[in-house]
Short mmCIF file of C-alpha atoms and ligand atoms in Angstrom, two decimals:
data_model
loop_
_atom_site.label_atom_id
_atom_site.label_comp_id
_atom_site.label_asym_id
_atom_site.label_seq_id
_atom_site.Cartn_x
_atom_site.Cartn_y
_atom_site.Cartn_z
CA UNK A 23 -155.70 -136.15 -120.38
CA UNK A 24 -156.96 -135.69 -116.78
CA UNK A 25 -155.27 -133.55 -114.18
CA UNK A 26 -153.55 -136.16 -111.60
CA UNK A 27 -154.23 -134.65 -108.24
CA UNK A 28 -150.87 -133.48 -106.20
CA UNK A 29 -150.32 -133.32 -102.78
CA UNK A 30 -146.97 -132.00 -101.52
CA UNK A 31 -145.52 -131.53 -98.03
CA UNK A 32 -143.50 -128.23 -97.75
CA UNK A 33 -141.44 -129.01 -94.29
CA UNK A 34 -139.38 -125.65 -94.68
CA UNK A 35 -137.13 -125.02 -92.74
CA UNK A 36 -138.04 -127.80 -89.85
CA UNK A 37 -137.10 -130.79 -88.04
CA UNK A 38 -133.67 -132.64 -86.90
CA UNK A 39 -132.28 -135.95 -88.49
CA UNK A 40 -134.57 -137.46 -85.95
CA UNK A 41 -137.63 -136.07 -86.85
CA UNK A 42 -137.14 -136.51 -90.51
CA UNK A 43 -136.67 -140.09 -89.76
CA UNK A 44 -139.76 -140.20 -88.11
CA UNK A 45 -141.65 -138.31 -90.35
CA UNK A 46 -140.28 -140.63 -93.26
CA UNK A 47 -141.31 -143.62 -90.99
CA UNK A 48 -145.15 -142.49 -91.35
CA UNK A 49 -145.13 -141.90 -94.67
CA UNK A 50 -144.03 -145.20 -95.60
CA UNK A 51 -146.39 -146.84 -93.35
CA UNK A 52 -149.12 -144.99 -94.45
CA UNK A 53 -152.17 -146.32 -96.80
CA UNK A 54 -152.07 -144.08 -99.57
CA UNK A 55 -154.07 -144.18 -103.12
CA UNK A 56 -151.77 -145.35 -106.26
CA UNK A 57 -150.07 -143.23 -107.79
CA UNK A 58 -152.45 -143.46 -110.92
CA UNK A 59 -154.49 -141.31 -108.50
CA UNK A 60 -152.38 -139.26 -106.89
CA UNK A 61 -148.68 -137.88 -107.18
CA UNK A 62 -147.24 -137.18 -103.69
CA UNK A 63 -144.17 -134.99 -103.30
CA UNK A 64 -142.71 -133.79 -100.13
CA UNK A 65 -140.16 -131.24 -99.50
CA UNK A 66 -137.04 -131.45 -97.30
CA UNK A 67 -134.44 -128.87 -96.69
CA UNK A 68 -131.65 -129.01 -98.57
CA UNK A 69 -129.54 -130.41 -95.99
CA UNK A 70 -131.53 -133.85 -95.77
CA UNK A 71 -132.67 -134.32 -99.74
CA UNK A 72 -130.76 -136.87 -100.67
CA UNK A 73 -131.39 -139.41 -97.03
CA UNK A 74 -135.10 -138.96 -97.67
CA UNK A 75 -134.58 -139.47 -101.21
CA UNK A 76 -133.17 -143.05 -100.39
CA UNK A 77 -135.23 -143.82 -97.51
CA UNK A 78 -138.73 -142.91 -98.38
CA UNK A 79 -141.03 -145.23 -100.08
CA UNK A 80 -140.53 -145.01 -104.36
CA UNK A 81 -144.26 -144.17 -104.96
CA UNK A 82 -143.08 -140.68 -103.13
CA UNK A 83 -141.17 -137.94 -104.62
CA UNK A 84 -139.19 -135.08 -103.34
CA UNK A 85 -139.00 -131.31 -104.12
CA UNK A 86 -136.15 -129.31 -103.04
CA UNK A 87 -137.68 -125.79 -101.29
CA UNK A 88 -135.50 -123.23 -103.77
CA UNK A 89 -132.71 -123.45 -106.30
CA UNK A 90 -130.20 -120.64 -107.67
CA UNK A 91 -131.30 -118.75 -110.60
CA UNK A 92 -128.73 -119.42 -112.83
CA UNK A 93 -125.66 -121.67 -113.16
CA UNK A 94 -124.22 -122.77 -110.34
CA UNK A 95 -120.42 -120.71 -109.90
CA UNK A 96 -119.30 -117.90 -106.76
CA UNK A 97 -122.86 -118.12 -105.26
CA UNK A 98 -121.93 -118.86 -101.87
CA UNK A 99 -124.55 -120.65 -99.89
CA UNK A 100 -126.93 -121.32 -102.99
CA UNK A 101 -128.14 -124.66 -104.48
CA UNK A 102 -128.02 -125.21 -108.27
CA UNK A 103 -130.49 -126.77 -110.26
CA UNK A 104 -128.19 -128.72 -111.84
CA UNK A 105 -126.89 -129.75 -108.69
CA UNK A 106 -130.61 -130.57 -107.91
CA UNK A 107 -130.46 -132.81 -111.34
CA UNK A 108 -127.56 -134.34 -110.65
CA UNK A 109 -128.73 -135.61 -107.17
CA UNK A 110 -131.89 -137.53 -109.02
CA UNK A 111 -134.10 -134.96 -107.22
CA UNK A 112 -136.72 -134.09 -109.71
CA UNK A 113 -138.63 -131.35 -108.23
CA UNK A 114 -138.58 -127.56 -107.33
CA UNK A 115 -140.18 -125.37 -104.89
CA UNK A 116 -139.99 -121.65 -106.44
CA UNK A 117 -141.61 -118.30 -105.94
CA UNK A 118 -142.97 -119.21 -102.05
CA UNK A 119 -144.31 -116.04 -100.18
CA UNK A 120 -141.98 -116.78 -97.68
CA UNK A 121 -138.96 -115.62 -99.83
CA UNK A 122 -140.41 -113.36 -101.36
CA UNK A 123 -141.60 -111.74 -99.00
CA UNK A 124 -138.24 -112.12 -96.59
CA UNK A 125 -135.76 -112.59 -99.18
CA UNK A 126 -136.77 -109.92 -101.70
CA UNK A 127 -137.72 -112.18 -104.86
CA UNK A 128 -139.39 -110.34 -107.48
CA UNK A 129 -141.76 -111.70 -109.86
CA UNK A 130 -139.48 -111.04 -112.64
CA UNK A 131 -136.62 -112.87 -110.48
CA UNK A 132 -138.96 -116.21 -110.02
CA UNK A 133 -139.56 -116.30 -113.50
CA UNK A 134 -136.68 -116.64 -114.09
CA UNK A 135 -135.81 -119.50 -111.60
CA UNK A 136 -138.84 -121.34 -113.04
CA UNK A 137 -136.87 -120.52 -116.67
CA UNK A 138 -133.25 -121.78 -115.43
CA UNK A 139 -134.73 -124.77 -113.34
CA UNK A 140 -136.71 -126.05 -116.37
CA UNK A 141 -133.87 -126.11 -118.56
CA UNK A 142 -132.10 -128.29 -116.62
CA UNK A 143 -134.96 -131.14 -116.50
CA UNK A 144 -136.28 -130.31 -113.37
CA UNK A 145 -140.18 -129.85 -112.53
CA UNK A 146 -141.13 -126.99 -110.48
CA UNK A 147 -144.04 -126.05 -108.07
CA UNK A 148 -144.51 -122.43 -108.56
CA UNK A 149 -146.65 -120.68 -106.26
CA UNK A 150 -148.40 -117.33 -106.09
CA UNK A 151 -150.95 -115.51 -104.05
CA UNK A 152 -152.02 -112.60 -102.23
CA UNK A 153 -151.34 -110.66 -98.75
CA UNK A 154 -153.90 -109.70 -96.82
CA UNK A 155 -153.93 -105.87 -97.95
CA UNK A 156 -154.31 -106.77 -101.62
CA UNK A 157 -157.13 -109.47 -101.05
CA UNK A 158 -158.57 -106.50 -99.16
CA UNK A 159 -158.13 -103.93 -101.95
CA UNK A 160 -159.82 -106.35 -104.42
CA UNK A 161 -156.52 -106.67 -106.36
CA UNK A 162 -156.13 -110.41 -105.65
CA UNK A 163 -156.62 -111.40 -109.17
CA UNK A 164 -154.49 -108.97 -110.26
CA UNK A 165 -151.47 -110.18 -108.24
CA UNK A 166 -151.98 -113.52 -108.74
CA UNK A 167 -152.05 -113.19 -112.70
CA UNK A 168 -149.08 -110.94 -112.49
CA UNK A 169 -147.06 -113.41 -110.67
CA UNK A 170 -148.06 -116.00 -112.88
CA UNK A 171 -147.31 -113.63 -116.21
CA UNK A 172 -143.88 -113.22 -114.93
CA UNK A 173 -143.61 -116.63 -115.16
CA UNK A 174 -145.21 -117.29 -117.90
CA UNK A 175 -142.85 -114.85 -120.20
CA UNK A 176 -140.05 -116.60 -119.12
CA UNK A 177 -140.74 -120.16 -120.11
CA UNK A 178 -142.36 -122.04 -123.50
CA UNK A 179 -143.81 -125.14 -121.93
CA UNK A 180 -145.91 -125.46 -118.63
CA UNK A 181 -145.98 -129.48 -118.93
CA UNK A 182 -143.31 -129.85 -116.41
CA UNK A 183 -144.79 -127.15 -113.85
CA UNK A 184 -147.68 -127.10 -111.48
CA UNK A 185 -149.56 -123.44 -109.91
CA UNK A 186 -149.58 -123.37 -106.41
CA UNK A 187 -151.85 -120.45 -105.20
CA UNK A 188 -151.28 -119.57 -101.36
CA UNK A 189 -153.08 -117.03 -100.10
CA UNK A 190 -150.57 -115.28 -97.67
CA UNK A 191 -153.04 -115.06 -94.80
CA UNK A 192 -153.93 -118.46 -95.19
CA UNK A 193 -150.07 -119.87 -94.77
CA UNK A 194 -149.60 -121.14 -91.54
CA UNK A 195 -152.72 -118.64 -89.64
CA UNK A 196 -155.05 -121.59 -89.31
CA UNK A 197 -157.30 -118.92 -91.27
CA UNK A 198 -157.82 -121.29 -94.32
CA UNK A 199 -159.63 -119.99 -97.14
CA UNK A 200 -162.95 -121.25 -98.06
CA UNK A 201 -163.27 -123.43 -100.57
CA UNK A 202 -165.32 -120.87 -102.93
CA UNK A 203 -162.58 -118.58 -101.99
CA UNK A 204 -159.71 -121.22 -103.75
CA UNK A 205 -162.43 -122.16 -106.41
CA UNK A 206 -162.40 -118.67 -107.52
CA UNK A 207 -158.94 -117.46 -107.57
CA UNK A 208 -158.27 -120.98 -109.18
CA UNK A 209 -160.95 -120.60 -111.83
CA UNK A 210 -159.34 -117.06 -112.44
CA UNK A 211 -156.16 -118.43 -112.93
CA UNK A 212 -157.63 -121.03 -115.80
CA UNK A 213 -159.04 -118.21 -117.35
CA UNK A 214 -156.19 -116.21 -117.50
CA UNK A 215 -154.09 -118.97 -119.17
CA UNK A 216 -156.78 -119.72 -121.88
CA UNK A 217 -157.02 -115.97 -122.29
CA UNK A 218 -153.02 -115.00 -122.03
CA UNK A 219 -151.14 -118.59 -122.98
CA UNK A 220 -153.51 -121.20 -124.59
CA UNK A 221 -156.80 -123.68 -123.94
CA UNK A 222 -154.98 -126.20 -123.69
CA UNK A 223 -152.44 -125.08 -120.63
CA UNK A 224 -155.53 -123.83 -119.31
CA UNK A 225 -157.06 -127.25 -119.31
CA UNK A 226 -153.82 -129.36 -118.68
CA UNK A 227 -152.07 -127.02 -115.93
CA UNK A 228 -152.52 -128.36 -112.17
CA UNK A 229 -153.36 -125.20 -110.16
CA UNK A 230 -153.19 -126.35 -105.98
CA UNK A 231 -154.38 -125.03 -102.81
CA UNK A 232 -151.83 -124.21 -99.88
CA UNK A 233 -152.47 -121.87 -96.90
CA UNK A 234 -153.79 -123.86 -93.61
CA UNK A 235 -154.85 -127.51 -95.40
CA UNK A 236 -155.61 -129.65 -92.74
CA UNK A 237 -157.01 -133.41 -92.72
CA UNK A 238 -160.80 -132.15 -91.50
CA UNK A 239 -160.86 -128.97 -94.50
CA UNK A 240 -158.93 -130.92 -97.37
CA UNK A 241 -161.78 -132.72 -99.18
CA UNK A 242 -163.96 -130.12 -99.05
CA UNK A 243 -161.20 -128.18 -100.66
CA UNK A 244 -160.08 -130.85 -102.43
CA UNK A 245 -164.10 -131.48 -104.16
CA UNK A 246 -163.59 -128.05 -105.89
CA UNK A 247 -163.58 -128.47 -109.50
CA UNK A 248 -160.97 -126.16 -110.59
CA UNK A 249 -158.31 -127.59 -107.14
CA UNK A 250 -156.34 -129.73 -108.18
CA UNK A 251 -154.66 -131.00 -104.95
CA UNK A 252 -152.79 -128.95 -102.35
CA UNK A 253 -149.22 -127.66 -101.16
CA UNK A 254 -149.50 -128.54 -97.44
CA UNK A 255 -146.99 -126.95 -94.43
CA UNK A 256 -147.13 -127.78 -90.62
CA UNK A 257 -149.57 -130.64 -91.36
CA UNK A 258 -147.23 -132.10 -93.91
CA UNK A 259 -145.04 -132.75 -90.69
CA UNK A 260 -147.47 -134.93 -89.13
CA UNK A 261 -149.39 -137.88 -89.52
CA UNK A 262 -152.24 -136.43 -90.86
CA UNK A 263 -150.24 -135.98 -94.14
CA UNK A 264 -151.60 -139.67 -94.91
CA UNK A 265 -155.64 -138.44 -94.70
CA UNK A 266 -154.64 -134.89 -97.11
CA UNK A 267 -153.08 -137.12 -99.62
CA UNK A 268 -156.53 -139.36 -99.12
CA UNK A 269 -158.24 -136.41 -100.22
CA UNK A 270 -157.18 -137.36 -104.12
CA UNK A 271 -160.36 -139.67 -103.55
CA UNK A 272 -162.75 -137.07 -103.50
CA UNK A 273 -161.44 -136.39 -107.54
CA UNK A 274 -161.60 -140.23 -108.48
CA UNK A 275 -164.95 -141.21 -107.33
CA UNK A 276 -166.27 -137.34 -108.72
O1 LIG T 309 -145.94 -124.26 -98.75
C1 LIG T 309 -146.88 -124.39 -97.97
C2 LIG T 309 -147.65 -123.27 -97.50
O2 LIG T 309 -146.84 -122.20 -97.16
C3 LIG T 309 -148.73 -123.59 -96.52
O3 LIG T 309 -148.28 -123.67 -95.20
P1 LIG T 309 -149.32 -124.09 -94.05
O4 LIG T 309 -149.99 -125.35 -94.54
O5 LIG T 309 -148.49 -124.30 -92.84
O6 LIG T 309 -150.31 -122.97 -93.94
#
């Protein structure tokens, strides 16, 4: 079976009830392909989930931006998957740069979100990817397929979860990388599951772009073989959203 392109909107930690109205508005204006060509999730803090949820058009889904690693209990100010599941929301953000990088999460520790969230019927958008430094000390691959291991240890089936690999100094710098760059840290990361988990994760397993996709670099991006859509930021806040998510095109007529 053929990998479905996916575009998702990460809105972190943006906007007022007004804004996400507006924003919502777009989308379900917008002329978007069918959803046999392209699954489109987008990704609301917490606190508006379940409005967008009801409001947004059905073709779209949305992701919540974390969960808590384990059962929910005395976790005060966390989110539980279950919760999550319980809500009808059917996707998870986990392992962003931003917390780790800000909120300490080790690779071990967003393995075993992925683990927990999966258990409780939830799919998850797990991302990886490089800073800067290590891109500059050649260790990129490295990193990327040590993130991914710690996932990978954790959990027994990667059906319900799809790679995101963000460069750090791509996320939000404008500095996108170039779409050999993406092609070869994704082709990497298909080797390293047919070498480390098995040919056919390696063939099956969505691996997206995120890190400064915009509506003039995303089919370019979008046309290499081994992307298999994108995990969009500030431009999933604004109308040209509805041209990335046109990008699954460049896949369908390929
Ligand atoms: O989750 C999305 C990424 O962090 C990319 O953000 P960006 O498109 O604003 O660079």
């Amino acid at each position: 079976m053929g990998r479905k392109f996916f575009v998702g909107g990460n809105w972190k930690c943006n906007g007022t009830a007004e804004d996400v109205k507006k924003i919502v508005a777009t989308l379900n204006a917008g002329q978007i392909p069918s959803t046999d060509v392209v699954e489109v999730v987008v990704s609301p803090p917490f606190v508006f989930l379940t409005s967008v949820k009801s409001e947004l058009r059905p073709e779209i889904q949305v992701a919540a931006q974390n969960c808590w690693v384990k059962k929910g209990g005395a976790f005060t100010g966390e989110v539980s998957a279950e919760m999550l599941a319980n809500l009808g929301i059917p996707w998870v953000i986990l392992g962003h740069s931003e917390r780790r990088a800000l909120l300490n999460e080790t690779n071990e520790f967003v393995g075993d979100k992925v683990a927990y969230a999966l258990s409780q019927g939830l799919k998850v958008i797990a991302c990886v990817g490089e800073t800067l430094e290590q891109r500059e000390a050649g260790t990129t691959m490295e990193v990327v397929a040590a993130q991914t291991k710690a996932i990978a240890d954790k959990i027994s089936s990667w059906d319900n979860v799809v790679l995101a690999y963000e460069p750090v100094w791509a996320i939000g710098t404008g500095k996108v990388a170039s779409p050999a760059q993406a092609q070869e840290v994704h082709a990497g990361l298909r080797k390293w599951f047919s070498d480390n988990v098995s040919a056919e994760v390696s063939a099956s397993t969505r691996i997206i772009y995120g890190g400064s996709v915009s509506g003039s670099n995303c089919k370019e991006l979008g046309g290499q073989t081994d992307v298999d859509g994108f995990l969009v930021g500030g431009a999933s806040l604004k109308p040209e959203f509805i041209d990335i998510i046109k990008a699954a095109e460049v896949k369908k007529s390929a």
